[in-house]
């Protein structure tokens, strides 16, 4: 038997905002698994902001996707055939199997098996996976919110921001979330339980943020950049920590914005306020992953951490999904259901 | 008895580069010490870049000097009368007694007694004092140079830079020092034993720096900013650390420089290279001070750390000394000998 797969490849590199023409859908046929290999049916594909960086040549923290290659991406998959002793037909696995319906992978490359009894398998791409671990690691290693401190996070209805705020609340911090639009803000202040939710589209957003943090900001978890960062900067307290895991507001930018040049001002603020600004990705902290799985599994089982998924259907919807994600049009963790 | 003192006060706030007109020399008479007080004769006054910040209103990490108030500054002093049980006439002490020949202070405010048998007392203002501890703490807590890594530091013939490089060498790092002019570079590569010394005034400085760090930069100890920082940025390795203790190239600037705006670019680099950029002053790490005194005392006694002092004579020379320091005209730790 050989297995047909449908896949989306990178057709061309975007100039600024990606368009559907940057992607191409293709058919292929996968051979049967060789020794150590596993044949997967991808059930959920994760769409994440980092994918924009992979579409560019040598700009992001990971190697770019080559023109004509399958787009990178995490998936939740079922094993449909295995020649690896660790995996059997029917197993649920977390894979990095890309934008395709089926994939042939080395069993050794699979990240972990998933137990649907612990949490819905889709969460392995969100709150219980890379975005959740990004939140957990960034807070544990860099942000270190203390009881009574104030934390601010943007994209607060997204999977990283939502998890950041809820973990910080569990640690006793006061949490201000920023999101785009009334529906997201209602979710952030409601289901997610943040102390304050602010709409960054409000014309007086900077003033509202100032009013929302009467004691200043001790942790700003940076995942967007842009106008939110500008509003945050003057409000940072001495010894504030700024974990930087994303700058999605800038991913579609081309070239340098006009002046004045605020780089010296940022450095002067880092000095005068004793700030820590540190870039990271979750893979920087592999030793912390078991603790994350244990803590988050417990929190999810107890209902202490809420999450929201935004599921679109069909692989052919993935390009539009990513384009929308970069514009903030998703509401919760964006997943493509492939089956 | 009452004691006359000569002092320099802040006459006006500078617009950009300070001028002699920003300072005024005054005479005063000090009363005899009350209970707990100590009367000091300042012997050495330290001149340091941070003093420029104190001349501005609310710009630096410490409270500004008020108009008409004595300029702030660390001193090495002799006790000439004491009503504090911890100090006796003739003791050498490290004080923060300002730009004046004599001072009446609370004994509790004195930082430590000095033993001329351990090291020349003037070093308590340099390698064995605040600048040396800045180097030690910044490396210990933030820079963390490892054997085989590459560290770059500017103002390498100054008391912070010289100490940074020598401690990093003791830890097995490869050290590149940057200084202004041939004489300073010869000192950095000679007496101080750096692996490479580079003159930032060379027209091809950026290319020379690139050639001097074939394996990239793992630690950039930031004490100047400006063109050196710009040359360093593209050479920073993944996971590089940037302790920020000073930005002397910018202290005399007024307003924001013209564009393009490189703030988003710096943040993108912090993210993509997993950088840690952290501002600090040595007072942030009081728990480390005893270890510094022990280690540095040992290194000085063994001749493992060299230092150079640039001594000018007479309190009235202090304003010109500070103006020159901000322009890089000192060569080594700048001290004013008052007696």
XYZ file of C-alpha atoms in Angstrom, chain B residues 114-310:
197
model
C 40.453 51.343 54.414
C 43.684 49.529 55.273
C 46.610 51.024 53.310
C 48.480 47.742 53.852
C 45.962 45.850 51.670
C 45.980 48.244 48.711
C 46.678 51.934 48.131
C 43.710 53.814 49.549
C 42.977 55.511 46.219
C 41.984 52.135 44.756
C 38.855 52.226 46.922
C 37.515 54.653 44.317
C 38.562 52.515 41.353
C 39.507 48.917 40.887
C 38.861 48.097 44.551
C 35.721 50.205 44.776
C 32.614 51.150 42.833
C 33.987 50.802 39.285
C 35.701 47.508 40.099
C 32.586 46.190 41.795
C 30.524 47.284 38.780
C 32.748 45.097 36.626
C 32.684 42.196 39.073
C 28.925 42.258 39.681
C 28.009 42.762 36.023
C 30.081 39.764 35.034
C 29.008 37.594 37.940
C 25.290 38.274 37.705
C 24.679 38.998 34.024
C 27.646 38.594 31.685
C 28.788 35.207 33.015
C 31.687 34.749 30.601
C 32.657 31.120 30.137
C 36.049 29.734 29.212
C 36.495 30.017 25.462
C 33.787 32.621 25.004
C 34.461 36.054 23.537
C 33.849 39.203 25.576
C 33.974 42.745 24.235
C 34.160 45.849 26.384
C 34.592 49.498 25.481
C 36.264 52.264 27.486
C 38.739 49.453 28.079
C 41.389 51.650 29.661
C 38.858 53.070 32.118
C 38.373 51.549 35.536
C 35.255 49.530 34.692
C 36.358 48.305 31.266
C 39.873 47.441 32.395
C 38.558 45.398 35.297
C 35.873 43.690 33.195
C 38.433 42.495 30.692
C 40.932 41.279 33.260
C 38.341 39.360 35.297
C 37.013 37.780 32.088
C 40.579 36.768 31.184
C 40.975 35.153 34.606
C 37.839 33.157 33.781
C 39.325 31.938 30.517
C 37.433 34.134 28.067
C 38.927 35.761 24.996
C 38.765 39.515 25.532
C 38.604 42.355 23.038
C 38.957 45.868 24.430
C 37.982 49.068 22.684
C 39.591 52.388 23.538
C 40.243 55.783 21.998
C 43.713 56.302 20.543
C 47.004 54.442 20.237
C 48.301 55.050 23.755
C 45.214 53.638 25.417
C 45.166 50.663 23.040
C 48.813 49.920 23.810
C 47.982 49.941 27.518
C 44.975 47.656 27.042
C 46.901 45.078 25.012
C 50.047 45.523 27.123
C 49.721 46.073 30.879
C 46.092 44.910 30.955
C 46.760 41.807 28.860
C 43.639 41.875 26.680
C 43.830 39.610 23.623
C 43.047 42.449 21.239
C 42.771 46.229 21.609
C 40.906 48.247 18.980
C 40.772 51.991 18.459
C 37.167 53.069 17.970
C 38.416 56.141 16.114
C 39.743 54.050 13.224
C 37.654 54.713 10.101
C 37.328 50.960 9.532
C 36.580 50.220 13.195
C 33.486 48.103 12.469
C 35.417 45.865 10.057
C 38.302 45.537 12.512
C 35.920 44.519 15.244
C 34.346 41.906 12.994
C 37.794 40.509 12.169
C 38.733 40.465 15.863
C 35.792 38.233 16.847
C 35.822 35.324 14.380
C 33.537 33.325 16.694
C 31.170 36.232 17.356
C 30.530 37.978 20.676
C 29.113 36.156 23.701
C 29.290 39.006 26.212
C 29.213 42.695 25.410
C 29.694 44.690 28.566
C 27.948 47.948 27.683
C 29.294 51.103 29.255
C 29.375 53.513 26.316
C 26.624 52.998 23.709
C 26.805 54.895 20.457
C 28.891 53.739 17.503
C 30.523 50.908 19.426
C 27.164 49.364 20.254
C 26.136 49.641 16.609
C 29.254 47.784 15.513
C 28.740 45.136 18.181
C 25.060 44.409 17.495
C 25.383 42.361 14.286
C 28.180 40.308 15.856
C 26.292 39.136 18.929
C 25.919 35.365 19.143
C 22.794 33.485 20.089
C 22.333 33.669 23.856
C 24.742 36.604 24.186
C 24.517 38.662 27.372
C 24.661 42.462 27.435
C 25.069 43.906 30.941
C 24.349 47.644 30.635
C 26.026 49.802 33.273
C 26.576 52.998 31.348
C 25.965 54.827 28.073
C 28.495 57.606 28.336
C 28.431 58.330 24.587
C 24.861 59.561 25.025
C 25.020 61.457 28.296
C 25.500 64.811 26.622
C 22.844 64.234 23.938
C 19.749 66.398 23.702
C 16.567 64.899 22.283
C 16.173 61.938 19.987
C 18.559 61.379 17.090
C 17.144 61.291 13.551
C 15.737 58.108 12.024
C 15.309 55.493 10.837
C 13.912 54.118 14.066
C 16.002 51.115 15.051
C 14.065 50.231 18.204
C 12.010 47.513 16.440
C 15.229 46.144 14.953
C 16.867 45.901 18.368
C 13.844 44.096 19.790
C 13.822 41.718 16.797
C 17.495 40.962 17.411
C 16.867 40.376 21.121
C 14.201 37.865 20.087
C 15.915 36.124 17.197
C 19.275 35.799 18.973
C 17.843 35.025 22.423
C 19.758 37.980 23.877
C 19.714 39.120 27.477
C 20.030 42.896 27.806
C 19.973 44.030 31.407
C 20.628 47.347 33.058
C 22.191 47.432 36.489
C 24.241 49.404 38.931
C 26.568 47.833 41.436
C 24.298 48.761 44.337
C 21.772 46.235 42.973
C 23.957 43.423 44.335
C 24.885 44.232 47.927
C 25.103 40.548 48.859
C 27.993 40.155 46.433
C 30.128 42.937 47.899
C 32.018 40.858 50.494
C 32.986 38.318 47.826
C 34.210 41.169 45.629
C 36.367 42.587 48.409
C 37.847 39.153 49.093
C 38.475 38.234 45.450
C 39.762 41.615 44.383
C 41.982 41.942 47.462
C 43.525 38.613 46.568
C 43.917 39.523 42.882
C 45.523 42.871 43.698
C 47.886 41.315 46.238
C 48.911 38.703 43.655
C 49.331 41.272 40.894
C 46.689 39.433 38.862
C 44.743 42.615 38.154
C 46.466 45.781 36.963
C 45.004 49.266 37.160
C 45.908 52.743 36.088
C 45.018 56.019 37.778
C 44.820 59.431 36.168
